[in-house]
PDB file of C-alpha atoms and ligand atoms in Angstrom:
ATOM      1  CA  UNK Z   1      -0.182 -14.130  28.676  1.00 91.00           C
ATOM      2  CA  UNK Z   2      -1.058 -14.144  32.341  1.00 96.00           C
ATOM      3  CA  UNK Z   3      -2.010 -15.519  35.154  1.00 97.00           C
ATOM      4  CA  UNK Z   4      -5.276 -16.225  36.007  1.00 98.00           C
ATOM      5  CA  UNK Z   5      -5.152 -15.284  39.506  1.00 98.00           C
ATOM      6  CA  UNK Z   6      -2.357 -13.495  40.853  1.00 97.00           C
ATOM      7  CA  UNK Z   7       0.503 -16.346  42.150  1.00 96.00           C
ATOM      8  CA  UNK Z   8       0.752 -16.892  45.352  1.00 96.00           C
ATOM      9  CA  UNK Z   9       3.649 -14.632  47.468  1.00 95.00           C
ATOM     10  CA  UNK Z  10       7.584 -16.363  47.892  1.00 97.00           C
ATOM     11  CA  UNK Z  11       7.580 -17.573  51.155  1.00 98.00           C
ATOM     12  CA  UNK Z  12      11.346 -15.916  52.890  1.00 98.00           C
ATOM     13  CA  UNK Z  13      13.110 -16.019  56.013  1.00 98.00           C
ATOM     14  CA  UNK Z  14      14.824 -12.915  56.769  1.00 98.00           C
ATOM     15  CA  UNK Z  15      18.817 -13.971  57.406  1.00 98.00           C
ATOM     16  CA  UNK Z  16      20.043 -12.491  61.156  1.00 98.00           C
ATOM     17  CA  UNK Z  17      22.106  -9.586  60.859  1.00 95.00           C
ATOM     18  CA  UNK Z  18      20.968  -8.133  57.297  1.00 97.00           C
ATOM     19  CA  UNK Z  19      18.498  -6.737  56.043  1.00 97.00           C
ATOM     20  CA  UNK Z  20      17.897  -9.923  53.127  1.00 98.00           C
ATOM     21  CA  UNK Z  21      15.478 -12.553  53.122  1.00 98.00           C
ATOM     22  CA  UNK Z  22      15.894 -16.045  52.248  1.00 98.00           C
ATOM     23  CA  UNK Z  23      13.582 -17.487  49.379  1.00 98.00           C
ATOM     24  CA  UNK Z  24      11.797 -21.082  50.591  1.00 98.00           C
ATOM     25  CA  UNK Z  25      11.684 -23.584  47.983  1.00 98.00           C
ATOM     26  CA  UNK Z  26      11.220 -26.826  49.735  1.00 98.00           C
ATOM     27  CA  UNK Z  27      11.138 -28.241  53.603  1.00 98.00           C
ATOM     28  CA  UNK Z  28      12.501 -31.298  54.253  1.00 98.00           C
ATOM     29  CA  UNK Z  29      12.034 -32.918  57.663  1.00 98.00           C
ATOM     30  CA  UNK Z  30      13.789 -36.208  59.429  1.00 98.00           C
ATOM     31  CA  UNK Z  31      12.148 -38.083  61.917  1.00 96.00           C
ATOM     32  CA  UNK Z  32      13.453 -39.500  64.577  1.00 94.00           C
ATOM     33  CA  UNK Z  33      16.466 -38.274  64.989  1.00 95.00           C
ATOM     34  CA  UNK Z  34      17.001 -38.402  68.528  1.00 95.00           C
ATOM     35  CA  UNK Z  35      17.780 -41.267  70.418  1.00 91.00           C
ATOM     36  CA  UNK Z  36      15.512 -40.871  73.380  1.00 92.00           C
ATOM     37  CA  UNK Z  37      13.325 -39.486  70.858  1.00 91.00           C
ATOM     38  CA  UNK Z  38      12.743 -42.852  68.878  1.00 88.00           C
ATOM     39  CA  UNK Z  39      12.417 -44.787  71.842  1.00 90.00           C
ATOM     40  CA  UNK Z  40       9.665 -41.814  73.535  1.00 91.00           C
ATOM     41  CA  UNK Z  41       7.821 -42.744  70.241  1.00 89.00           C
ATOM     42  CA  UNK Z  42       8.580 -46.892  70.404  1.00 89.00           C
ATOM     43  CA  UNK Z  43      11.579 -47.467  68.349  1.00 89.00           C
ATOM     44  CA  UNK Z  44      15.015 -48.547  68.777  1.00 81.00           C
ATOM     45  CA  UNK Z  45      18.077 -48.734  67.379  1.00 69.00           C
ATOM     46  CA  UNK Z  46      19.573 -46.685  64.311  1.00 74.00           C
ATOM     47  CA  UNK Z  47      17.914 -47.331  61.229  1.00 86.00           C
ATOM     48  CA  UNK Z  48      18.494 -45.145  57.680  1.00 91.00           C
ATOM     49  CA  UNK Z  49      16.832 -41.206  58.454  1.00 94.00           C
ATOM     50  CA  UNK Z  50      13.914 -41.507  57.257  1.00 95.00           C
ATOM     51  CA  UNK Z  51      11.867 -38.376  55.411  1.00 98.00           C
ATOM     52  CA  UNK Z  52       8.290 -36.448  54.887  1.00 98.00           C
ATOM     53  CA  UNK Z  53       7.582 -32.716  53.820  1.00 98.00           C
ATOM     54  CA  UNK Z  54       5.574 -29.834  54.535  1.00 98.00           C
ATOM     55  CA  UNK Z  55       4.482 -27.257  52.382  1.00 98.00           C
ATOM     56  CA  UNK Z  56       6.743 -24.288  51.596  1.00 98.00           C
ATOM     57  CA  UNK Z  57       3.771 -21.835  52.477  1.00 98.00           C
ATOM     58  CA  UNK Z  58       3.539 -24.185  55.985  1.00 98.00           C
ATOM     59  CA  UNK Z  59       6.553 -21.544  57.752  1.00 98.00           C
ATOM     60  CA  UNK Z  60       5.557 -19.138  60.193  1.00 98.00           C
ATOM     61  CA  UNK Z  61       8.243 -16.768  60.176  1.00 98.00           C
ATOM     62  CA  UNK Z  62       8.982 -15.613  63.910  1.00 98.00           C
ATOM     63  CA  UNK Z  63      10.911 -12.762  64.496  1.00 97.00           C
ATOM     64  CA  UNK Z  64      13.534 -11.946  67.264  1.00 95.00           C
ATOM     65  CA  UNK Z  65      12.009 -10.427  70.953  1.00 96.00           C
ATOM     66  CA  UNK Z  66       8.085 -11.412  69.302  1.00 98.00           C
ATOM     67  CA  UNK Z  67       5.336 -13.528  70.242  1.00 98.00           C
ATOM     68  CA  UNK Z  68       4.098 -14.991  67.259  1.00 98.00           C
ATOM     69  CA  UNK Z  69       0.227 -16.999  67.940  1.00 98.00           C
ATOM     70  CA  UNK Z  70      -1.001 -19.798  66.051  1.00 98.00           C
ATOM     71  CA  UNK Z  71      -4.046 -21.197  65.360  1.00 98.00           C
ATOM     72  CA  UNK Z  72      -4.854 -24.243  67.369  1.00 98.00           C
ATOM     73  CA  UNK Z  73      -5.126 -26.395  64.362  1.00 98.00           C
ATOM     74  CA  UNK Z  74      -8.537 -28.124  63.076  1.00 98.00           C
ATOM     75  CA  UNK Z  75      -9.522 -31.780  63.223  1.00 98.00           C
ATOM     76  CA  UNK Z  76      -6.684 -32.742  66.323  1.00 98.00           C
ATOM     77  CA  UNK Z  77      -6.771 -32.799  69.881  1.00 98.00           C
ATOM     78  CA  UNK Z  78      -3.435 -34.006  70.495  1.00 98.00           C
ATOM     79  CA  UNK Z  79      -0.965 -30.993  69.078  1.00 98.00           C
ATOM     80  CA  UNK Z  80       2.471 -31.693  69.941  1.00 98.00           C
ATOM     81  CA  UNK Z  81       5.459 -29.489  69.977  1.00 98.00           C
ATOM     82  CA  UNK Z  82       9.011 -30.265  68.357  1.00 98.00           C
ATOM     83  CA  UNK Z  83      11.920 -28.286  68.582  1.00 98.00           C
ATOM     84  CA  UNK Z  84      14.838 -28.354  65.862  1.00 98.00           C
ATOM     85  CA  UNK Z  85      17.538 -27.294  64.532  1.00 98.00           C
ATOM     86  CA  UNK Z  86      16.638 -26.393  60.527  1.00 98.00           C
ATOM     87  CA  UNK Z  87      19.791 -26.167  58.116  1.00 99.00           C
ATOM     88  CA  UNK Z  88      19.259 -23.782  55.159  1.00 99.00           C
ATOM     89  CA  UNK Z  89      20.573 -25.271  51.870  1.00 99.00           C
ATOM     90  CA  UNK Z  90      22.324 -22.364  49.805  1.00 98.00           C
ATOM     91  CA  UNK Z  91      23.804 -24.190  46.870  1.00 98.00           C
ATOM     92  CA  UNK Z  92      21.801 -26.775  43.796  1.00 98.00           C
ATOM     93  CA  UNK Z  93      24.024 -30.281  44.098  1.00 98.00           C
ATOM     94  CA  UNK Z  94      23.050 -34.421  44.489  1.00 98.00           C
ATOM     95  CA  UNK Z  95      24.866 -37.031  45.507  1.00 98.00           C
ATOM     96  CA  UNK Z  96      26.836 -35.229  48.158  1.00 98.00           C
ATOM     97  CA  UNK Z  97      29.595 -36.809  49.885  1.00 98.00           C
ATOM     98  CA  UNK Z  98      29.844 -36.046  53.558  1.00 98.00           C
ATOM     99  CA  UNK Z  99      32.859 -34.345  53.618  1.00 98.00           C
ATOM    100  CA  UNK Z 100      31.972 -32.275  51.310  1.00 98.00           C
ATOM    101  CA  UNK Z 101      27.708 -31.474  52.521  1.00 98.00           C
ATOM    102  CA  UNK Z 102      29.178 -27.713  55.056  1.00 98.00           C
ATOM    103  CA  UNK Z 103      29.183 -26.435  52.167  1.00 98.00           C
ATOM    104  CA  UNK Z 104      26.032 -26.696  50.326  1.00 98.00           C
ATOM    105  CA  UNK Z 105      25.065 -24.787  54.192  1.00 98.00           C
ATOM    106  CA  UNK Z 106      23.837 -21.640  53.867  1.00 98.00           C
ATOM    107  CA  UNK Z 107      22.945 -21.428  57.336  1.00 98.00           C
ATOM    108  CA  UNK Z 108      20.821 -22.341  60.387  1.00 98.00           C
ATOM    109  CA  UNK Z 109      17.506 -21.721  62.338  1.00 98.00           C
ATOM    110  CA  UNK Z 110      15.706 -21.993  64.942  1.00 98.00           C
ATOM    111  CA  UNK Z 111      12.399 -24.194  63.750  1.00 98.00           C
ATOM    112  CA  UNK Z 112       9.499 -25.827  65.108  1.00 99.00           C
ATOM    113  CA  UNK Z 113       7.698 -28.910  63.864  1.00 98.00           C
ATOM    114  CA  UNK Z 114       4.039 -28.501  65.110  1.00 98.00           C
ATOM    115  CA  UNK Z 115       2.625 -32.118  64.665  1.00 98.00           C
ATOM    116  CA  UNK Z 116      -1.137 -33.186  65.029  1.00 98.00           C
ATOM    117  CA  UNK Z 117       0.137 -36.461  66.903  1.00 98.00           C
ATOM    118  CA  UNK Z 118      -3.571 -37.879  67.227  1.00 98.00           C
ATOM    119  CA  UNK Z 119      -3.563 -37.749  63.496  1.00 98.00           C
ATOM    120  CA  UNK Z 120      -0.150 -38.636  62.982  1.00 98.00           C
ATOM    121  CA  UNK Z 121      -0.367 -41.822  64.920  1.00 98.00           C
ATOM    122  CA  UNK Z 122      -3.777 -43.375  63.161  1.00 98.00           C
ATOM    123  CA  UNK Z 123      -1.846 -42.475  59.867  1.00 98.00           C
ATOM    124  CA  UNK Z 124       0.932 -44.948  60.866  1.00 96.00           C
ATOM    125  CA  UNK Z 125      -0.720 -47.227  62.574  1.00 97.00           C
ATOM    126  CA  UNK Z 126      -2.669 -47.720  59.316  1.00 98.00           C
ATOM    127  CA  UNK Z 127       0.767 -47.378  56.991  1.00 97.00           C
ATOM    128  CA  UNK Z 128      -0.465 -44.266  55.585  1.00 97.00           C
ATOM    129  CA  UNK Z 129       1.264 -40.972  54.799  1.00 97.00           C
ATOM    130  CA  UNK Z 130       1.576 -38.720  57.293  1.00 97.00           C
ATOM    131  CA  UNK Z 131       0.229 -35.324  55.719  1.00 98.00           C
ATOM    132  CA  UNK Z 132      -2.684 -34.372  57.535  1.00 98.00           C
ATOM    133  CA  UNK Z 133      -0.709 -34.980  61.067  1.00 98.00           C
ATOM    134  CA  UNK Z 134       2.582 -33.202  59.647  1.00 98.00           C
ATOM    135  CA  UNK Z 135       2.124 -31.002  56.434  1.00 98.00           C
ATOM    136  CA  UNK Z 136      -1.252 -28.414  57.766  1.00 98.00           C
ATOM    137  CA  UNK Z 137      -1.402 -24.568  57.238  1.00 98.00           C
ATOM    138  CA  UNK Z 138       1.067 -23.126  59.927  1.00 98.00           C
ATOM    139  CA  UNK Z 139       2.630 -25.718  60.835  1.00 98.00           C
ATOM    140  CA  UNK Z 140       6.574 -24.462  60.542  1.00 99.00           C
ATOM    141  CA  UNK Z 141       7.265 -21.388  62.621  1.00 99.00           C
ATOM    142  CA  UNK Z 142      10.827 -20.771  62.170  1.00 99.00           C
ATOM    143  CA  UNK Z 143      12.990 -17.741  63.551  1.00 98.00           C
ATOM    144  CA  UNK Z 144      15.731 -16.376  61.582  1.00 98.00           C
ATOM    145  CA  UNK Z 145      18.172 -17.340  59.497  1.00 98.00           C
ATOM    146  CA  UNK Z 146      21.534 -17.012  61.249  1.00 98.00           C
ATOM    147  CA  UNK Z 147      24.588 -18.000  57.994  1.00 98.00           C
ATOM    148  CA  UNK Z 148      26.795 -20.304  58.692  1.00 98.00           C
ATOM    149  CA  UNK Z 149      29.723 -18.073  58.087  1.00 96.00           C
ATOM    150  CA  UNK Z 150      28.467 -16.076  61.623  1.00 97.00           C
ATOM    151  CA  UNK Z 151      27.383 -19.717  63.378  1.00 97.00           C
ATOM    152  CA  UNK Z 152      30.271 -22.014  62.001  1.00 97.00           C
ATOM    153  CA  UNK Z 153      29.008 -24.795  61.605  1.00 98.00           C
ATOM    154  CA  UNK Z 154      27.000 -26.388  63.883  1.00 98.00           C
ATOM    155  CA  UNK Z 155      27.707 -29.598  65.042  1.00 97.00           C
ATOM    156  CA  UNK Z 156      26.380 -29.215  68.653  1.00 98.00           C
ATOM    157  CA  UNK Z 157      25.166 -27.109  71.291  1.00 98.00           C
ATOM    158  CA  UNK Z 158      22.339 -27.056  73.191  1.00 98.00           C
ATOM    159  CA  UNK Z 159      18.634 -27.514  72.098  1.00 98.00           C
ATOM    160  CA  UNK Z 160      15.305 -27.239  73.998  1.00 98.00           C
ATOM    161  CA  UNK Z 161      11.345 -25.662  74.436  1.00 98.00           C
ATOM    162  CA  UNK Z 162       9.611 -24.463  77.525  1.00 98.00           C
ATOM    163  CA  UNK Z 163       6.254 -24.433  77.998  1.00 98.00           C
ATOM    164  CA  UNK Z 164       4.571 -21.337  79.501  1.00 98.00           C
ATOM    165  CA  UNK Z 165       8.571 -21.141  81.541  1.00 98.00           C
ATOM    166  CA  UNK Z 166       7.890 -24.930  82.251  1.00 98.00           C
ATOM    167  CA  UNK Z 167      11.532 -27.208  80.499  1.00 98.00           C
ATOM    168  CA  UNK Z 168       9.591 -29.772  78.651  1.00 98.00           C
ATOM    169  CA  UNK Z 169      12.759 -30.450  75.574  1.00 98.00           C
ATOM    170  CA  UNK Z 170      16.096 -30.004  76.906  1.00 98.00           C
ATOM    171  CA  UNK Z 171      18.770 -32.062  74.596  1.00 98.00           C
ATOM    172  CA  UNK Z 172      21.817 -31.235  72.457  1.00 98.00           C
ATOM    173  CA  UNK Z 173      21.786 -31.748  69.327  1.00 98.00           C
ATOM    174  CA  UNK Z 174      25.400 -33.475  69.104  1.00 98.00           C
ATOM    175  CA  UNK Z 175      23.037 -36.471  69.936  1.00 97.00           C
ATOM    176  CA  UNK Z 176      21.323 -36.539  66.468  1.00 97.00           C
ATOM    177  CA  UNK Z 177      21.560 -39.872  65.024  1.00 96.00           C
ATOM    178  CA  UNK Z 178      22.302 -38.854  61.771  1.00 96.00           C
ATOM    179  CA  UNK Z 179      24.292 -35.576  62.062  1.00 97.00           C
ATOM    180  CA  UNK Z 180      23.803 -32.449  59.864  1.00 98.00           C
ATOM    181  CA  UNK Z 181      26.501 -33.651  57.069  1.00 98.00           C
ATOM    182  CA  UNK Z 182      25.261 -37.548  57.073  1.00 98.00           C
ATOM    183  CA  UNK Z 183      21.773 -35.681  56.361  1.00 98.00           C
ATOM    184  CA  UNK Z 184      22.496 -33.951  53.484  1.00 98.00           C
ATOM    185  CA  UNK Z 185      24.829 -36.508  51.645  1.00 98.00           C
ATOM    186  CA  UNK Z 186      21.716 -38.869  52.683  1.00 98.00           C
ATOM    187  CA  UNK Z 187      18.606 -36.616  51.490  1.00 98.00           C
ATOM    188  CA  UNK Z 188      20.963 -35.576  48.262  1.00 98.00           C
ATOM    189  CA  UNK Z 189      20.651 -38.981  46.990  1.00 98.00           C
ATOM    190  CA  UNK Z 190      17.304 -39.160  46.518  1.00 98.00           C
ATOM    191  CA  UNK Z 191      16.652 -35.026  45.718  1.00 98.00           C
ATOM    192  CA  UNK Z 192      18.623 -33.378  43.858  1.00 98.00           C
ATOM    193  CA  UNK Z 193      18.951 -29.462  46.568  1.00 99.00           C
ATOM    194  CA  UNK Z 194      18.690 -26.682  45.859  1.00 99.00           C
ATOM    195  CA  UNK Z 195      19.278 -22.869  47.059  1.00 99.00           C
ATOM    196  CA  UNK Z 196      16.122 -22.077  49.800  1.00 99.00           C
ATOM    197  CA  UNK Z 197      15.501 -25.819  50.647  1.00 99.00           C
ATOM    198  CA  UNK Z 198      14.927 -26.304  54.253  1.00 99.00           C
ATOM    199  CA  UNK Z 199      15.837 -29.471  55.984  1.00 98.00           C
ATOM    200  CA  UNK Z 200      13.785 -29.763  60.078  1.00 98.00           C
ATOM    201  CA  UNK Z 201      16.866 -31.844  60.940  1.00 98.00           C
ATOM    202  CA  UNK Z 202      14.520 -33.535  64.092  1.00 98.00           C
ATOM    203  CA  UNK Z 203      13.556 -33.467  67.495  1.00 98.00           C
ATOM    204  CA  UNK Z 204      14.748 -34.702  70.660  1.00 97.00           C
ATOM    205  CA  UNK Z 205      12.548 -35.880  73.595  1.00 97.00           C
ATOM    206  CA  UNK Z 206      10.164 -34.083  75.485  1.00 98.00           C
ATOM    207  CA  UNK Z 207       7.800 -34.023  72.776  1.00 98.00           C
ATOM    208  CA  UNK Z 208       3.937 -33.144  74.475  1.00 98.00           C
ATOM    209  CA  UNK Z 209       1.190 -31.450  74.148  1.00 98.00           C
ATOM    210  CA  UNK Z 210      -0.029 -27.859  73.823  1.00 98.00           C
ATOM    211  CA  UNK Z 211      -3.430 -26.366  74.680  1.00 98.00           C
ATOM    212  CA  UNK Z 212      -4.715 -22.646  72.945  1.00 98.00           C
ATOM    213  CA  UNK Z 213      -3.587 -19.949  75.536  1.00 98.00           C
ATOM    214  CA  UNK Z 214       0.191 -21.646  75.645  1.00 99.00           C
ATOM    215  CA  UNK Z 215       3.819 -19.968  75.284  1.00 98.00           C
ATOM    216  CA  UNK Z 216       6.438 -21.524  73.695  1.00 98.00           C
ATOM    217  CA  UNK Z 217       9.835 -20.545  73.545  1.00 98.00           C
ATOM    218  CA  UNK Z 218      12.888 -22.337  72.771  1.00 98.00           C
ATOM    219  CA  UNK Z 219      15.824 -22.516  71.024  1.00 98.00           C
ATOM    220  CA  UNK Z 220      19.500 -23.924  69.750  1.00 98.00           C
ATOM    221  CA  UNK Z 221      22.850 -22.556  71.694  1.00 98.00           C
ATOM    222  CA  UNK Z 222      24.195 -20.128  68.853  1.00 97.00           C
ATOM    223  CA  UNK Z 223      21.130 -19.611  66.481  1.00 98.00           C
ATOM    224  CA  UNK Z 224      18.936 -16.965  68.822  1.00 97.00           C
ATOM    225  CA  UNK Z 225      15.581 -18.430  70.503  1.00 97.00           C
ATOM    226  CA  UNK Z 226      11.480 -17.764  68.986  1.00 98.00           C
ATOM    227  CA  UNK Z 227       8.481 -17.790  70.883  1.00 98.00           C
ATOM    228  CA  UNK Z 228       4.740 -19.146  69.308  1.00 99.00           C
ATOM    229  CA  UNK Z 229       1.866 -18.914  70.852  1.00 98.00           C
ATOM    230  CA  UNK Z 230      -1.294 -20.794  70.374  1.00 98.00           C
ATOM    231  CA  UNK Z 231      -4.468 -18.909  70.001  1.00 97.00           C
TER     232      UNK Z 231
HETATM  233 MN1   MN E 301       9.689 -33.642  63.748  1.00 86.84          MN
END
């Protein structure tokens, strides 16, 4: 048997400090996972975490030292940046205990959960799924994955984003409402996790609009930084 057309390429993210690639299986994202971001989105209090997903091929790999240009997406007039810590899963598991969660982490990366905010808000208001706002093409830029063996567990550290050199987001990973281990444990009750899964863990406060020509530079302490321009 043969395929009726060439299968899509495997999406893969470089592993820092090696020639190896991390093949991506799924992309899970956590919503409203920093208190001050939840507030700016109109919510307060600690709710159970909630998740949405992006298609694997929404990944845009950004290598250190380069600026990758992504298009201003269609059908929006309010494109927002969300800088996030991304967790890369390296082991299969479901119903993972919080205390064991770190054993399932392959490594970490810096990612951007780019968002058509106007569409997301309209969909939210209507009680509809967020895909058109969140899961669009090239909506998930990501830097190289730093293996856990090199970084240690990332439960704290500055997370920040500048636009054209001006500060937009500046917080600390320790302010995650649901920390990495809690997030892995919770998500694994609903989906069996596999090597290749990525979890975008949520963004701190300071989200805002970007325009064509803007350059976003952001990072997480210990994991490097990435630079993405809007065409
Ligand atoms: Mn997000």
